């Protein structure tokens, strides 16, 4: 059974960098794309981007300039960094498993979510 | 970007009702459309992929149809566990986008 567990700082000040890590337990790590999605309070879902174990990444164009997704295949982990955060970046951030050798696909396993609040 | 528009935004229904949620894409996406169910405080759950393919373990009362720009999610007989928010998601392009969600509430 595949499980994703995520962790990282939950409270940031404006202009700081958001940093989250997602660990993958069970199942295969290689071959899949691994994604980050966020959900602002009371709002819908926004895809942030993804990466595969070869390091190939795809990003949401609206966030691309501030986002870095990286991977550590030796630890079955991938991470998200979002720079220069503002209050508009306050959201629950999820990691998820995406397609098998297929970028920008469906998301079948999800982490538990991390609430990140940006406030001065 | 491909925009996804769901309707209605909120749907009130009773246990046993048949309900349909619509999702429209701003351009053709073939059948690269998924549906998710989300309950408060939890991550979304994948219900349907490729417009009509039911994921393992999802009850058969859920069904999906459509292609190109118009898609529907139907629940044939609502159960208490089905009251949640539903999202569509396109994955035709190299960037994923979601609909804004349909909240299914008890009448």
Tab-separated table of C-alpha atoms in Angstrom:
chain	number	residue	atom	x	y	z
A	1	UNK	CA	0.000	0.000	0.000
A	2	UNK	CA	1.404	3.346	-1.045
A	3	UNK	CA	1.506	6.038	1.622
A	4	UNK	CA	2.665	9.625	1.306
A	5	UNK	CA	3.668	11.534	4.415
A	6	UNK	CA	4.544	15.204	4.233
A	7	UNK	CA	6.132	17.669	6.601
A	8	UNK	CA	7.459	21.208	6.783
A	9	UNK	CA	7.030	24.609	8.390
A	10	UNK	CA	3.444	25.726	8.835
A	11	UNK	CA	3.898	29.410	9.615
A	12	UNK	CA	5.868	31.813	7.446
A	13	UNK	CA	6.363	35.554	7.195
A	14	UNK	CA	5.895	37.400	3.909
A	15	UNK	CA	8.930	37.139	1.587
A	16	UNK	CA	10.143	33.896	3.185
A	17	UNK	CA	10.520	30.607	1.339
A	18	UNK	CA	8.028	27.797	1.837
A	19	UNK	CA	9.678	24.405	2.130
A	20	UNK	CA	7.887	21.045	2.299
A	21	UNK	CA	9.046	17.452	1.946
A	22	UNK	CA	7.007	14.398	1.003
A	23	UNK	CA	8.121	10.857	1.782
A	24	UNK	CA	6.800	7.894	-0.169
A	25	UNK	CA	6.373	4.573	1.604
A	26	UNK	CA	5.418	1.337	-0.088
A	27	UNK	CA	5.080	0.743	-3.809
A	28	UNK	CA	7.478	1.814	-6.507
A	29	UNK	CA	9.081	5.251	-6.452
A	30	UNK	CA	10.737	5.173	-9.844
A	31	UNK	CA	8.738	5.642	-13.007
A	32	UNK	CA	6.109	7.881	-11.453
A	33	UNK	CA	5.632	11.605	-11.501
A	34	UNK	CA	5.294	13.157	-8.039
A	35	UNK	CA	3.184	16.264	-7.644
A	36	UNK	CA	2.372	19.182	-5.370
A	37	UNK	CA	-1.123	20.694	-5.216
A	38	UNK	CA	-2.501	23.406	-2.972
A	39	UNK	CA	-5.921	24.467	-1.781
A	40	UNK	CA	-6.592	27.924	-0.419
A	41	UNK	CA	-9.009	28.124	2.527
A	42	UNK	CA	-12.524	27.558	1.262
A	43	UNK	CA	-11.349	27.445	-2.346
A	44	UNK	CA	-10.549	24.918	-5.001
A	45	UNK	CA	-7.497	22.963	-6.008
A	46	UNK	CA	-4.449	24.393	-7.758
A	47	UNK	CA	-1.744	22.213	-9.273
A	48	UNK	CA	1.739	23.507	-8.488
A	49	UNK	CA	3.943	21.126	-10.409
A	50	UNK	CA	5.566	17.701	-10.571
A	51	UNK	CA	8.819	15.829	-10.966
A	52	UNK	CA	9.901	12.311	-11.866
A	53	UNK	CA	12.861	10.349	-10.571
A	54	UNK	CA	14.911	11.385	-13.591
A	55	UNK	CA	14.514	14.957	-12.414
A	56	UNK	CA	12.216	16.028	-15.225
A	57	UNK	CA	9.833	18.649	-13.851
A	58	UNK	CA	6.724	20.502	-15.015
A	59	UNK	CA	5.312	23.574	-13.335
A	60	UNK	CA	2.103	25.576	-13.296
A	61	UNK	CA	2.948	28.585	-15.486
A	62	UNK	CA	1.392	30.962	-12.959
A	63	UNK	CA	3.814	29.828	-10.223
A	64	UNK	CA	6.809	28.742	-12.262
A	65	UNK	CA	9.001	31.733	-11.450
A	66	UNK	CA	8.828	31.014	-7.708
A	67	UNK	CA	8.672	27.203	-7.555
A	68	UNK	CA	11.354	24.560	-7.335
A	69	UNK	CA	10.474	20.891	-7.021
A	70	UNK	CA	13.331	18.501	-6.404
A	71	UNK	CA	13.720	14.797	-5.751
A	72	UNK	CA	15.913	12.515	-3.656
A	73	UNK	CA	15.334	9.049	-5.072
A	74	UNK	CA	17.749	7.498	-2.565
A	75	UNK	CA	15.322	8.466	0.213
A	76	UNK	CA	12.060	8.122	-1.765
A	77	UNK	CA	11.373	11.781	-1.099
A	78	UNK	CA	10.536	14.849	-3.109
A	79	UNK	CA	10.306	18.452	-2.007
A	80	UNK	CA	8.705	21.794	-2.755
A	81	UNK	CA	10.170	25.246	-2.391
A	82	UNK	CA	8.090	28.344	-3.058
A	83	UNK	CA	9.944	31.624	-2.739
A	84	UNK	CA	8.802	35.123	-1.810
A	85	UNK	CA	5.548	33.998	-0.248
A	86	UNK	CA	2.665	36.364	0.444
A	87	UNK	CA	-0.662	35.981	2.205
A	88	UNK	CA	-2.065	34.726	-1.107
A	89	UNK	CA	0.078	31.602	-0.696
A	90	UNK	CA	-1.728	30.621	2.493
A	91	UNK	CA	-3.202	27.216	1.735
A	92	UNK	CA	-3.222	23.527	2.508
A	93	UNK	CA	-0.431	21.971	0.482
A	94	UNK	CA	-0.707	18.354	-0.662
A	95	UNK	CA	1.781	15.995	-2.223
A	96	UNK	CA	0.457	13.274	-4.513
A	97	UNK	CA	1.455	10.511	-6.886
A	98	UNK	CA	0.762	11.203	-10.535
A	99	UNK	CA	1.193	9.217	-13.723
A	100	UNK	CA	3.447	6.263	-14.422
A	101	UNK	CA	5.826	7.562	-17.077
A	102	UNK	CA	3.041	9.992	-17.890
A	103	UNK	CA	3.393	13.658	-16.942
A	104	UNK	CA	0.441	15.772	-15.797
A	105	UNK	CA	-1.872	12.838	-15.162
A	106	UNK	CA	-4.348	11.737	-12.519
A	107	UNK	CA	-3.435	11.809	-8.841
A	108	UNK	CA	-4.150	8.516	-7.150
A	109	UNK	CA	-2.354	8.692	-3.789
A	110	UNK	CA	-2.216	11.826	-1.657
A	111	UNK	CA	-0.436	13.018	1.435
A	112	UNK	CA	-2.340	14.190	4.469
A	113	UNK	CA	-1.931	17.883	3.668
A	114	UNK	CA	-0.005	20.633	5.446
A	115	UNK	CA	-1.584	23.969	6.308
A	116	UNK	CA	0.850	26.751	5.530
A	117	UNK	CA	-0.063	30.184	6.824
A	118	UNK	CA	1.723	33.335	5.696
A	119	UNK	CA	1.352	36.160	8.169
A	120	UNK	CA	3.474	38.990	9.488
B	1	UNK	CA	-4.283	27.265	-19.865
B	2	UNK	CA	-7.297	25.018	-20.210
B	3	UNK	CA	-10.125	26.290	-18.004
B	4	UNK	CA	-12.534	23.858	-16.377
B	5	UNK	CA	-16.018	25.029	-15.382
B	6	UNK	CA	-18.280	22.943	-13.193
B	7	UNK	CA	-22.002	23.317	-12.661
B	8	UNK	CA	-23.763	23.672	-10.427
B	9	UNK	CA	-21.547	25.113	-7.704
B	10	UNK	CA	-23.851	23.704	-5.044
B	11	UNK	CA	-26.352	20.887	-5.366
B	12	UNK	CA	-28.937	19.989	-2.744
B	13	UNK	CA	-30.276	16.444	-2.883
B	14	UNK	CA	-31.693	13.651	-0.782
B	15	UNK	CA	-30.565	10.113	-0.088
B	16	UNK	CA	-31.673	7.930	-2.983
B	17	UNK	CA	-31.690	10.750	-5.535
B	18	UNK	CA	-29.929	10.522	-8.874
B	19	UNK	CA	-27.638	13.505	-9.371
B	20	UNK	CA	-25.505	14.783	-12.219
B	21	UNK	CA	-22.601	17.212	-12.139
B	22	UNK	CA	-21.323	18.813	-15.325
B	23	UNK	CA	-17.791	19.854	-16.205
B	24	UNK	CA	-16.944	21.858	-19.312
B	25	UNK	CA	-13.470	22.411	-20.746
B	26	UNK	CA	-12.465	25.617	-22.526
B	27	UNK	CA	-11.017	23.506	-25.353
B	28	UNK	CA	-11.092	19.887	-26.414
B	29	UNK	CA	-9.350	17.518	-23.995
B	30	UNK	CA	-10.362	14.221	-25.583
B	31	UNK	CA	-11.230	11.937	-22.672
B	32	UNK	CA	-8.414	13.114	-20.397
B	33	UNK	CA	-10.771	13.965	-17.555
B	34	UNK	CA	-10.809	12.777	-13.956
B	35	UNK	CA	-13.249	13.188	-11.078
B	36	UNK	CA	-12.371	13.481	-7.396
B	37	UNK	CA	-14.384	13.451	-4.181
B	38	UNK	CA	-13.240	15.522	-1.213
B	39	UNK	CA	-14.604	15.530	2.323
B	40	UNK	CA	-13.785	18.279	4.842
B	41	UNK	CA	-10.303	18.021	6.301
B	42	UNK	CA	-9.173	15.244	3.977
B	43	UNK	CA	-7.320	14.949	0.684
B	44	UNK	CA	-9.252	14.429	-2.540
B	45	UNK	CA	-9.959	10.878	-3.584
B	46	UNK	CA	-9.718	9.801	-7.215
B	47	UNK	CA	-13.011	8.332	-8.401
B	48	UNK	CA	-12.862	8.231	-12.189
B	49	UNK	CA	-10.150	8.601	-14.817
B	50	UNK	CA	-10.265	8.820	-18.617
B	51	UNK	CA	-13.744	10.309	-18.315
B	52	UNK	CA	-15.504	7.030	-17.538
B	53	UNK	CA	-13.073	4.534	-15.996
B	54	UNK	CA	-14.024	3.770	-12.403
B	55	UNK	CA	-11.109	3.435	-10.004
B	56	UNK	CA	-10.760	0.233	-8.019
B	57	UNK	CA	-12.973	0.171	-4.943
B	58	UNK	CA	-15.250	3.001	-6.057
B	59	UNK	CA	-18.935	2.043	-5.829
B	60	UNK	CA	-20.687	1.336	-9.107
B	61	UNK	CA	-23.319	3.992	-8.388
B	62	UNK	CA	-20.697	6.471	-9.605
B	63	UNK	CA	-20.310	6.843	-13.341
B	64	UNK	CA	-18.694	9.280	-15.719
B	65	UNK	CA	-19.305	10.130	-19.337
B	66	UNK	CA	-18.442	12.645	-22.003
B	67	UNK	CA	-15.622	13.642	-24.295
B	68	UNK	CA	-13.963	16.648	-25.913
B	69	UNK	CA	-15.383	19.580	-23.917
B	70	UNK	CA	-18.388	18.308	-21.965
B	71	UNK	CA	-18.371	15.724	-19.212
B	72	UNK	CA	-20.710	14.495	-16.505
B	73	UNK	CA	-20.412	12.693	-13.199
B	74	UNK	CA	-23.547	10.820	-12.195
B	75	UNK	CA	-24.397	9.240	-8.865
B	76	UNK	CA	-27.292	6.897	-9.489
B	77	UNK	CA	-28.647	6.643	-5.944
B	78	UNK	CA	-27.156	8.987	-3.365
B	79	UNK	CA	-25.891	7.447	-0.162
B	80	UNK	CA	-25.142	9.358	3.068
B	81	UNK	CA	-21.409	8.919	2.467
B	82	UNK	CA	-21.634	10.722	-0.890
B	83	UNK	CA	-22.272	14.198	0.501
B	84	UNK	CA	-18.987	15.920	-0.277
B	85	UNK	CA	-17.369	18.257	-2.778
B	86	UNK	CA	-16.564	16.966	-6.250
B	87	UNK	CA	-13.865	18.253	-8.585
B	88	UNK	CA	-13.105	17.553	-12.200
B	89	UNK	CA	-9.536	17.692	-13.483
B	90	UNK	CA	-8.180	17.818	-17.011
B	91	UNK	CA	-4.859	16.239	-17.891
B	92	UNK	CA	-4.773	16.727	-21.628
B	93	UNK	CA	-2.088	19.389	-21.589
B	94	UNK	CA	1.283	19.518	-19.830
B	95	UNK	CA	-0.362	21.456	-17.030
B	96	UNK	CA	-3.162	20.105	-14.864
B	97	UNK	CA	-6.212	22.225	-14.068
B	98	UNK	CA	-9.185	21.587	-11.827
B	99	UNK	CA	-12.770	22.740	-11.875
B	100	UNK	CA	-13.881	25.012	-9.066
B	101	UNK	CA	-15.821	22.234	-7.351
B	102	UNK	CA	-19.429	21.225	-6.779
B	103	UNK	CA	-20.604	20.953	-3.202
B	104	UNK	CA	-23.213	18.222	-2.812
B	105	UNK	CA	-25.285	18.887	0.278
B	106	UNK	CA	-28.184	17.217	2.001
B	107	UNK	CA	-31.561	18.724	1.154
